[in-house]
mmCIF file of C-alpha atoms and ligand atoms in Angstrom:
data_model
loop_
_atom_site.group_PDB
_atom_site.id
_atom_site.type_symbol
_atom_site.label_atom_id
_atom_site.label_comp_id
_atom_site.label_asym_id
_atom_site.label_seq_id
_atom_site.Cartn_x
_atom_site.Cartn_y
_atom_site.Cartn_z
ATOM 1 C CA MET I 610 56.174 -8.108 -54.298
ATOM 2 C CA PRO I 611 56.951 -11.586 -55.709
ATOM 3 C CA PRO I 612 53.852 -13.785 -55.875
ATOM 4 C CA PHE I 613 55.285 -16.127 -53.225
ATOM 5 C CA SER I 614 55.689 -13.312 -50.675
ATOM 6 C CA LEU I 615 52.240 -12.081 -51.446
ATOM 7 C CA ALA I 616 50.819 -15.538 -50.848
ATOM 8 C CA LEU I 617 52.746 -15.775 -47.570
ATOM 9 C CA VAL I 618 51.475 -12.424 -46.365
ATOM 10 C CA LEU I 619 47.963 -13.444 -47.311
ATOM 11 C CA LEU I 620 48.346 -16.768 -45.511
ATOM 12 C CA LEU I 621 49.698 -15.093 -42.347
ATOM 13 C CA TYR I 622 46.787 -12.718 -42.460
ATOM 14 C CA LEU I 623 44.304 -15.556 -42.758
ATOM 15 C CA VAL I 624 45.720 -17.650 -39.909
ATOM 16 C CA SER I 625 46.440 -14.741 -37.590
ATOM 17 C CA PRO I 626 44.328 -14.910 -34.437
ATOM 18 C CA THR I 627 43.228 -11.290 -34.742
ATOM 19 C CA SER I 628 39.907 -12.198 -36.294
ATOM 20 C CA SER I 629 37.663 -12.311 -33.254
ATOM 21 C CA CYS I 630 37.563 -12.323 -29.502
ATOM 22 C CA ILE I 631 38.044 -15.435 -27.407
ATOM 23 C CA GLU I 632 34.830 -17.447 -27.296
ATOM 24 C CA GLN I 633 35.042 -18.170 -23.582
ATOM 25 C CA GLU I 634 35.533 -14.477 -22.809
ATOM 26 C CA LYS I 635 32.548 -13.613 -24.943
ATOM 27 C CA SER I 636 30.353 -15.981 -22.968
ATOM 28 C CA SER I 637 31.721 -14.624 -19.662
ATOM 29 C CA LEU I 638 30.747 -11.128 -20.767
ATOM 30 C CA LEU I 639 27.302 -12.301 -21.838
ATOM 31 C CA GLN I 640 26.894 -13.869 -18.398
ATOM 32 C CA LEU I 641 27.344 -10.382 -16.986
ATOM 33 C CA LEU I 642 24.228 -9.283 -18.830
ATOM 34 C CA THR I 643 22.083 -12.282 -17.937
ATOM 35 C CA VAL I 644 22.224 -11.619 -14.184
ATOM 36 C CA LEU I 645 21.397 -7.920 -14.491
ATOM 37 C CA SER I 646 17.792 -6.866 -13.979
ATOM 38 C CA TRP I 647 18.440 -3.879 -16.265
ATOM 39 C CA ASN I 648 21.368 -3.907 -18.676
ATOM 40 C CA GLY I 649 21.208 -0.333 -19.875
ATOM 41 C CA GLY I 650 20.377 -1.358 -23.442
ATOM 42 C CA LEU I 651 23.733 -3.105 -23.929
ATOM 43 C CA THR I 652 22.103 -6.047 -25.727
ATOM 44 C CA ALA I 653 21.971 -3.931 -28.892
ATOM 45 C CA SER I 654 25.777 -3.886 -29.031
ATOM 46 C CA TRP I 655 26.670 -7.071 -27.133
ATOM 47 C CA ARG I 656 25.477 -9.560 -29.723
ATOM 48 C CA HIS I 657 26.532 -13.166 -29.747
ATOM 49 C CA ASP I 658 27.266 -13.158 -33.473
ATOM 50 C CA THR I 659 29.745 -10.268 -33.297
ATOM 51 C CA ASP I 660 33.333 -9.894 -32.091
ATOM 52 C CA CYS I 661 33.176 -8.972 -28.400
ATOM 53 C CA CYS I 662 36.253 -6.752 -28.819
ATOM 54 C CA THR I 663 34.033 -4.386 -30.810
ATOM 55 C CA TRP I 664 31.292 -4.249 -28.185
ATOM 56 C CA GLU I 665 30.503 -1.007 -26.401
ATOM 57 C CA GLY I 666 32.632 -0.606 -23.286
ATOM 58 C CA ILE I 667 35.045 -3.430 -24.202
ATOM 59 C CA THR I 668 38.709 -3.087 -25.144
ATOM 60 C CA CYS I 669 40.973 -5.987 -26.106
ATOM 61 C CA ASN I 670 44.729 -6.311 -26.553
ATOM 62 C CA GLN I 671 46.581 -7.642 -29.603
ATOM 63 C CA ASP I 672 45.918 -11.215 -28.499
ATOM 64 C CA ARG I 673 42.202 -10.416 -28.509
ATOM 65 C CA LYS I 674 41.956 -10.785 -24.757
ATOM 66 C CA VAL I 675 39.620 -8.402 -22.941
ATOM 67 C CA THR I 676 41.644 -5.806 -21.009
ATOM 68 C CA ASP I 677 39.038 -3.142 -20.219
ATOM 69 C CA VAL I 678 35.402 -3.270 -19.250
ATOM 70 C CA SER I 679 34.146 0.313 -18.984
ATOM 71 C CA LEU I 680 30.484 0.441 -18.121
ATOM 72 C CA ALA I 681 30.213 3.514 -15.916
ATOM 73 C CA SER I 682 26.923 5.439 -15.853
ATOM 74 C CA ARG I 683 24.940 2.874 -17.843
ATOM 75 C CA GLY I 684 22.012 2.548 -15.471
ATOM 76 C CA LEU I 685 22.960 -1.074 -14.806
ATOM 77 C CA GLU I 686 20.876 -2.743 -12.116
ATOM 78 C CA GLY I 687 21.392 -6.036 -10.346
ATOM 79 C CA PRO I 688 24.361 -8.045 -9.107
ATOM 80 C CA ILE I 689 27.924 -8.158 -10.481
ATOM 81 C CA SER I 690 28.506 -11.482 -12.208
ATOM 82 C CA PRO I 691 31.253 -13.723 -10.799
ATOM 83 C CA PHE I 692 32.018 -14.667 -14.410
ATOM 84 C CA LEU I 693 34.004 -11.436 -14.735
ATOM 85 C CA GLY I 694 36.647 -13.335 -12.807
ATOM 86 C CA ASN I 695 37.102 -15.511 -15.914
ATOM 87 C CA LEU I 696 38.570 -12.614 -17.883
ATOM 88 C CA THR I 697 42.170 -13.448 -17.105
ATOM 89 C CA GLY I 698 43.604 -10.499 -19.034
ATOM 90 C CA LEU I 699 41.331 -7.897 -17.440
ATOM 91 C CA LEU I 700 43.293 -4.821 -16.368
ATOM 92 C CA ARG I 701 40.630 -2.197 -15.739
ATOM 93 C CA LEU I 702 37.041 -2.645 -14.626
ATOM 94 C CA ASN I 703 34.906 0.462 -14.275
ATOM 95 C CA LEU I 704 31.336 -0.089 -13.119
ATOM 96 C CA SER I 705 30.960 3.239 -11.339
ATOM 97 C CA ARG I 706 27.735 5.231 -11.167
ATOM 98 C CA ASN I 707 25.247 2.431 -11.755
ATOM 99 C CA SER I 708 22.703 0.805 -9.450
ATOM 100 C CA LEU I 709 24.554 -2.444 -8.873
ATOM 101 C CA SER I 710 23.668 -4.349 -5.729
ATOM 102 C CA GLY I 711 24.859 -7.391 -3.820
ATOM 103 C CA GLY I 712 28.454 -8.049 -2.883
ATOM 104 C CA LEU I 713 31.751 -7.929 -4.743
ATOM 105 C CA PRO I 714 32.110 -11.471 -6.109
ATOM 106 C CA LEU I 715 34.975 -13.423 -4.637
ATOM 107 C CA GLU I 716 36.036 -14.430 -8.154
ATOM 108 C CA LEU I 717 36.527 -10.771 -8.988
ATOM 109 C CA ILE I 718 38.446 -9.712 -5.892
ATOM 110 C CA SER I 719 40.695 -12.706 -6.373
ATOM 111 C CA SER I 720 41.760 -11.558 -9.826
ATOM 112 C CA SER I 721 45.504 -11.359 -10.162
ATOM 113 C CA SER I 722 45.347 -9.303 -13.351
ATOM 114 C CA ILE I 723 43.204 -6.286 -12.372
ATOM 115 C CA LEU I 724 45.058 -2.985 -11.916
ATOM 116 C CA VAL I 725 42.112 -0.634 -11.514
ATOM 117 C CA LEU I 726 38.787 -1.551 -9.971
ATOM 118 C CA ASP I 727 36.187 1.208 -9.777
ATOM 119 C CA VAL I 728 32.803 0.208 -8.359
ATOM 120 C CA SER I 729 32.064 3.571 -6.773
ATOM 121 C CA PHE I 730 28.564 5.064 -6.652
ATOM 122 C CA ASN I 731 26.515 1.866 -6.567
ATOM 123 C CA ARG I 732 24.472 0.058 -3.923
ATOM 124 C CA LEU I 733 26.930 -2.671 -3.117
ATOM 125 C CA THR I 734 26.756 -4.345 0.275
ATOM 126 C CA GLY I 735 28.735 -6.816 2.336
ATOM 127 C CA GLY I 736 32.317 -6.841 3.500
ATOM 128 C CA LEU I 737 35.390 -5.844 1.547
ATOM 129 C CA GLY I 738 37.751 -8.561 2.455
ATOM 130 C CA GLU I 739 37.381 -10.155 5.854
ATOM 131 C CA LEU I 740 36.224 -13.666 5.303
ATOM 132 C CA PRO I 741 36.297 -16.785 7.405
ATOM 133 C CA SER I 742 39.816 -18.196 7.501
ATOM 134 C CA SER I 743 38.388 -21.388 5.957
ATOM 135 C CA THR I 744 38.032 -19.575 2.622
ATOM 136 C CA PRO I 745 40.816 -20.846 0.369
ATOM 137 C CA VAL I 746 41.587 -17.514 -1.304
ATOM 138 C CA ARG I 747 42.060 -14.344 0.702
ATOM 139 C CA PRO I 748 40.289 -11.742 -1.409
ATOM 140 C CA LEU I 749 42.097 -8.484 -2.121
ATOM 141 C CA GLN I 750 45.304 -10.130 -0.923
ATOM 142 C CA ALA I 751 45.085 -12.243 -4.041
ATOM 143 C CA MET I 752 44.911 -9.123 -6.186
ATOM 144 C CA LYS I 753 48.629 -8.985 -6.822
ATOM 145 C CA SER I 754 48.454 -6.298 -9.508
ATOM 146 C CA LEU I 755 45.964 -3.953 -7.862
ATOM 147 C CA VAL I 756 46.872 -0.265 -8.019
ATOM 148 C CA VAL I 757 43.537 1.513 -7.548
ATOM 149 C CA LEU I 758 40.458 0.372 -5.669
ATOM 150 C CA ASN I 759 37.564 2.808 -5.608
ATOM 151 C CA ALA I 760 34.658 1.401 -3.618
ATOM 152 C CA SER I 761 33.358 4.735 -2.332
ATOM 153 C CA SER I 762 29.672 5.643 -2.097
ATOM 154 C CA ASN I 763 28.239 2.193 -1.562
ATOM 155 C CA ARG I 764 26.857 0.355 1.454
ATOM 156 C CA PHE I 765 29.842 -1.739 2.377
ATOM 157 C CA THR I 766 29.975 -2.817 5.996
ATOM 158 C CA GLY I 767 32.538 -4.510 8.203
ATOM 159 C CA GLN I 768 36.131 -3.431 8.645
ATOM 160 C CA ILE I 769 38.730 -1.958 6.354
ATOM 161 C CA PRO I 770 40.636 -4.980 5.047
ATOM 162 C CA THR I 771 43.768 -5.326 7.122
ATOM 163 C CA THR I 772 46.378 -6.085 4.514
ATOM 164 C CA PRO I 773 45.105 -5.134 1.081
ATOM 165 C CA CYS I 774 48.646 -4.594 -0.108
ATOM 166 C CA PHE I 775 50.121 -7.731 1.351
ATOM 167 C CA SER I 776 50.942 -8.930 -2.121
ATOM 168 C CA ALA I 777 50.268 -5.871 -4.308
ATOM 169 C CA PRO I 778 53.509 -3.900 -4.269
ATOM 170 C CA SER I 779 52.081 -1.081 -6.410
ATOM 171 C CA PHE I 780 48.861 -0.586 -4.474
ATOM 172 C CA ALA I 781 48.440 3.234 -4.472
ATOM 173 C CA VAL I 782 44.814 4.316 -4.024
ATOM 174 C CA LEU I 783 42.238 3.004 -1.571
ATOM 175 C CA GLU I 784 39.048 5.027 -1.771
ATOM 176 C CA LEU I 785 36.393 3.814 0.670
ATOM 177 C CA SER I 786 34.560 6.975 1.692
ATOM 178 C CA PHE I 787 30.760 7.115 2.013
ATOM 179 C CA ASN I 788 30.141 3.569 3.176
ATOM 180 C CA GLN I 789 29.214 1.998 6.491
ATOM 181 C CA LEU I 790 32.596 0.628 7.455
ATOM 182 C CA SER I 791 33.335 0.305 11.145
ATOM 183 C CA GLY I 792 36.249 -0.540 13.380
ATOM 184 C CA ASN I 793 39.627 1.175 13.305
ATOM 185 C CA ILE I 794 42.067 2.116 10.582
ATOM 186 C CA PRO I 795 44.352 -0.908 10.465
ATOM 187 C CA PRO I 796 48.011 -0.174 11.267
ATOM 188 C CA GLY I 797 48.853 -2.787 8.624
ATOM 189 C CA LEU I 798 48.059 -0.221 5.935
ATOM 190 C CA SER I 799 51.434 1.329 6.716
ATOM 191 C CA ASN I 800 52.957 -1.664 5.000
ATOM 192 C CA CYS I 801 51.492 -0.435 1.719
ATOM 193 C CA SER I 802 54.643 1.386 0.761
ATOM 194 C CA ALA I 803 53.188 2.719 -2.493
ATOM 195 C CA LEU I 804 49.942 3.964 -0.934
ATOM 196 C CA LYS I 805 49.432 7.629 -1.627
ATOM 197 C CA LEU I 806 45.693 8.111 -1.159
ATOM 198 C CA LEU I 807 43.478 6.682 1.532
ATOM 199 C CA GLY I 808 39.902 7.951 1.478
ATOM 200 C CA ALA I 809 37.916 6.736 4.444
ATOM 201 C CA GLY I 810 35.694 9.683 5.378
ATOM 202 C CA TYR I 811 31.979 9.338 5.981
ATOM 203 C CA ASN I 812 32.005 5.899 7.526
ATOM 204 C CA ASN I 813 31.609 4.736 11.083
ATOM 205 C CA LEU I 814 35.273 4.339 11.905
ATOM 206 C CA SER I 815 36.602 4.729 15.401
ATOM 207 C CA GLY I 816 39.889 4.666 17.268
ATOM 208 C CA THR I 817 43.026 6.642 16.570
ATOM 209 C CA LEU I 818 45.045 7.197 13.417
ATOM 210 C CA PRO I 819 47.812 4.633 13.708
ATOM 211 C CA ASP I 820 51.284 6.186 14.149
ATOM 212 C CA GLU I 821 52.644 3.672 11.669
ATOM 213 C CA LEU I 822 50.727 5.404 8.866
ATOM 214 C CA PHE I 823 52.907 8.471 9.199
HETATM 215 C C1 LIG T 716 33.730 -18.945 -15.136
HETATM 216 O O1 LIG T 716 33.313 -18.429 -13.883
HETATM 217 C C2 LIG T 716 32.291 -19.170 -13.272
HETATM 218 C C3 LIG T 716 31.865 -18.403 -12.032
HETATM 219 O O2 LIG T 716 32.967 -18.123 -11.223
HETATM 220 C C4 LIG T 716 32.764 -20.572 -12.979
HETATM 221 O O3 LIG T 716 31.713 -21.325 -12.400
HETATM 222 C C5 LIG T 716 33.215 -21.218 -14.286
HETATM 223 O O4 LIG T 716 33.769 -22.463 -14.008
HETATM 224 C C6 LIG T 716 34.202 -20.370 -15.026
HETATM 225 N N1 LIG T 716 34.423 -20.948 -16.340
HETATM 226 C C7 LIG T 716 35.619 -21.104 -16.864
HETATM 227 C C8 LIG T 716 35.658 -21.725 -18.195
HETATM 228 O O5 LIG T 716 36.626 -20.738 -16.304
HETATM 229 C C1 LIG T 717 35.354 5.382 -14.343
HETATM 230 O O1 LIG T 717 34.517 6.017 -15.267
HETATM 231 C C2 LIG T 717 34.015 7.274 -14.813
HETATM 232 C C3 LIG T 717 33.044 7.783 -15.846
HETATM 233 O O2 LIG T 717 33.624 7.776 -17.111
HETATM 234 C C4 LIG T 717 35.187 8.214 -14.616
HETATM 235 O O3 LIG T 717 34.736 9.435 -14.106
HETATM 236 C C5 LIG T 717 36.150 7.598 -13.609
HETATM 237 O O4 LIG T 717 37.287 8.400 -13.498
HETATM 238 C C6 LIG T 717 36.578 6.218 -14.068
HETATM 239 N N1 LIG T 717 37.380 5.591 -13.029
HETATM 240 C C7 LIG T 717 38.690 5.400 -13.114
HETATM 241 C C8 LIG T 717 39.354 4.751 -11.954
HETATM 242 O O5 LIG T 717 39.325 5.740 -14.103
HETATM 243 C C1 LIG T 718 37.529 6.543 -8.133
HETATM 244 O O1 LIG T 718 38.806 6.834 -7.603
HETATM 245 C C2 LIG T 718 39.820 6.940 -8.584
HETATM 246 C C3 LIG T 718 41.139 7.165 -7.861
HETATM 247 O O2 LIG T 718 41.085 8.253 -6.993
HETATM 248 C C4 LIG T 718 39.497 8.091 -9.515
HETATM 249 O O3 LIG T 718 40.461 8.162 -10.525
HETATM 250 C C5 LIG T 718 38.137 7.871 -10.134
HETATM 251 O O4 LIG T 718 37.781 8.980 -10.911
HETATM 252 C C6 LIG T 718 37.083 7.649 -9.068
HETATM 253 N N1 LIG T 718 35.818 7.297 -9.694
HETATM 254 C C7 LIG T 718 34.799 8.145 -9.801
HETATM 255 C C8 LIG T 718 33.566 7.650 -10.493
HETATM 256 O O5 LIG T 718 34.825 9.282 -9.361
HETATM 257 C C1 LIG T 719 54.109 -5.136 8.153
HETATM 258 O O1 LIG T 719 54.469 -6.404 7.597
HETATM 259 C C2 LIG T 719 55.377 -7.115 8.374
HETATM 260 C C3 LIG T 719 55.765 -8.353 7.582
HETATM 261 O O2 LIG T 719 54.631 -9.028 7.139
HETATM 262 C C4 LIG T 719 54.757 -7.456 9.728
HETATM 263 O O3 LIG T 719 55.677 -8.156 10.521
HETATM 264 C C5 LIG T 719 54.376 -6.148 10.416
HETATM 265 O O4 LIG T 719 53.702 -6.439 11.637
HETATM 266 C C6 LIG T 719 53.474 -5.327 9.533
HETATM 267 N N1 LIG T 719 53.261 -4.025 10.125
HETATM 268 C C7 LIG T 719 52.081 -3.658 10.620
HETATM 269 C C8 LIG T 719 52.002 -2.301 11.209
HETATM 270 O O5 LIG T 719 51.100 -4.398 10.596
HETATM 271 C C1 LIG T 720 28.981 2.602 14.536
HETATM 272 O O1 LIG T 720 29.957 1.894 15.322
HETATM 273 C C2 LIG T 720 29.603 1.748 16.682
HETATM 274 C C3 LIG T 720 30.766 1.048 17.378
HETATM 275 O O2 LIG T 720 31.965 1.741 17.112
HETATM 276 C C4 LIG T 720 28.343 0.932 16.783
HETATM 277 O O3 LIG T 720 27.953 0.856 18.145
HETATM 278 C C5 LIG T 720 27.222 1.592 15.976
HETATM 279 O O4 LIG T 720 26.093 0.767 15.962
HETATM 280 C C6 LIG T 720 27.674 1.833 14.538
HETATM 281 N N1 LIG T 720 26.665 2.595 13.840
HETATM 282 C C7 LIG T 720 26.239 2.288 12.621
HETATM 283 C C8 LIG T 720 25.218 3.199 12.033
HETATM 284 O O5 LIG T 720 26.688 1.330 12.002
#
């Protein structure tokens, strides 16, 4: 290789943005830890002076944006931080089988990047999407990329969100079993043309199965 090319390659290597994760994403992830009452010992790996793309449970893409947060079965306790909503490249969030409590933060269920959201087997409470009409964003409806939502085995109350696929054309799996949801199965779900699995057993649902679903 001529010396000039070598220098160029070296220069490209030095200026390439692949060195570390995005500072703002790192602090959003660290916020996740600060609100937990037990963080499952993640502090050993999630250190401020290291690249967050190398942290346990974190995967980044080539642009060093966080795409996956996989923290299932970590013994995590406490609420889910709204700061997760700041990870604008997040595709998959798996927080299943922990002891997380509180509600699903609005910031999270307004994410337009998330494909797969698994919060099953926790102690989450509150509603899954019906909010006062005064709320500027309609949660779930804002999740344009959502494909899988697994919220089973929690303590969610209220009704099954009426139009979770209003704007998510690929929405395929809605798993809500083992909660405390009430009301009927909304006929609007039939508009989810990609829906192939609806799990709603072990709730307090009533009414008939809407014809439209079939
Ligand atoms: C990150 O999220 C928090 C909580 O939603 C919000 O208050 C804050 O403004 C966000 N920060 C940035 C830089 O987007
Ligand atoms: C989340 O992680 C758990 C444990 O690894 C796994 O069993 C589950 O399939 C994952 N969820 C999704 C939607 O991939
Ligand atoms: C949640 O549901 C998804 C889709 O059915 C499934 O892939 C995943 O394994 C489930 N999560 C757990 C922890 O079982
Ligand atoms: C499906 O969506 C269309 C258009 O938004 C609406 O007019 C229709 O009432 C919906 N169907 C059901 C069963 O809610
Ligand atoms: C179940 O729903 C009925 C109304 O359909 C309500 O009267 C009852 O209190 C609910 N039970 C629980 C345990 O939420």
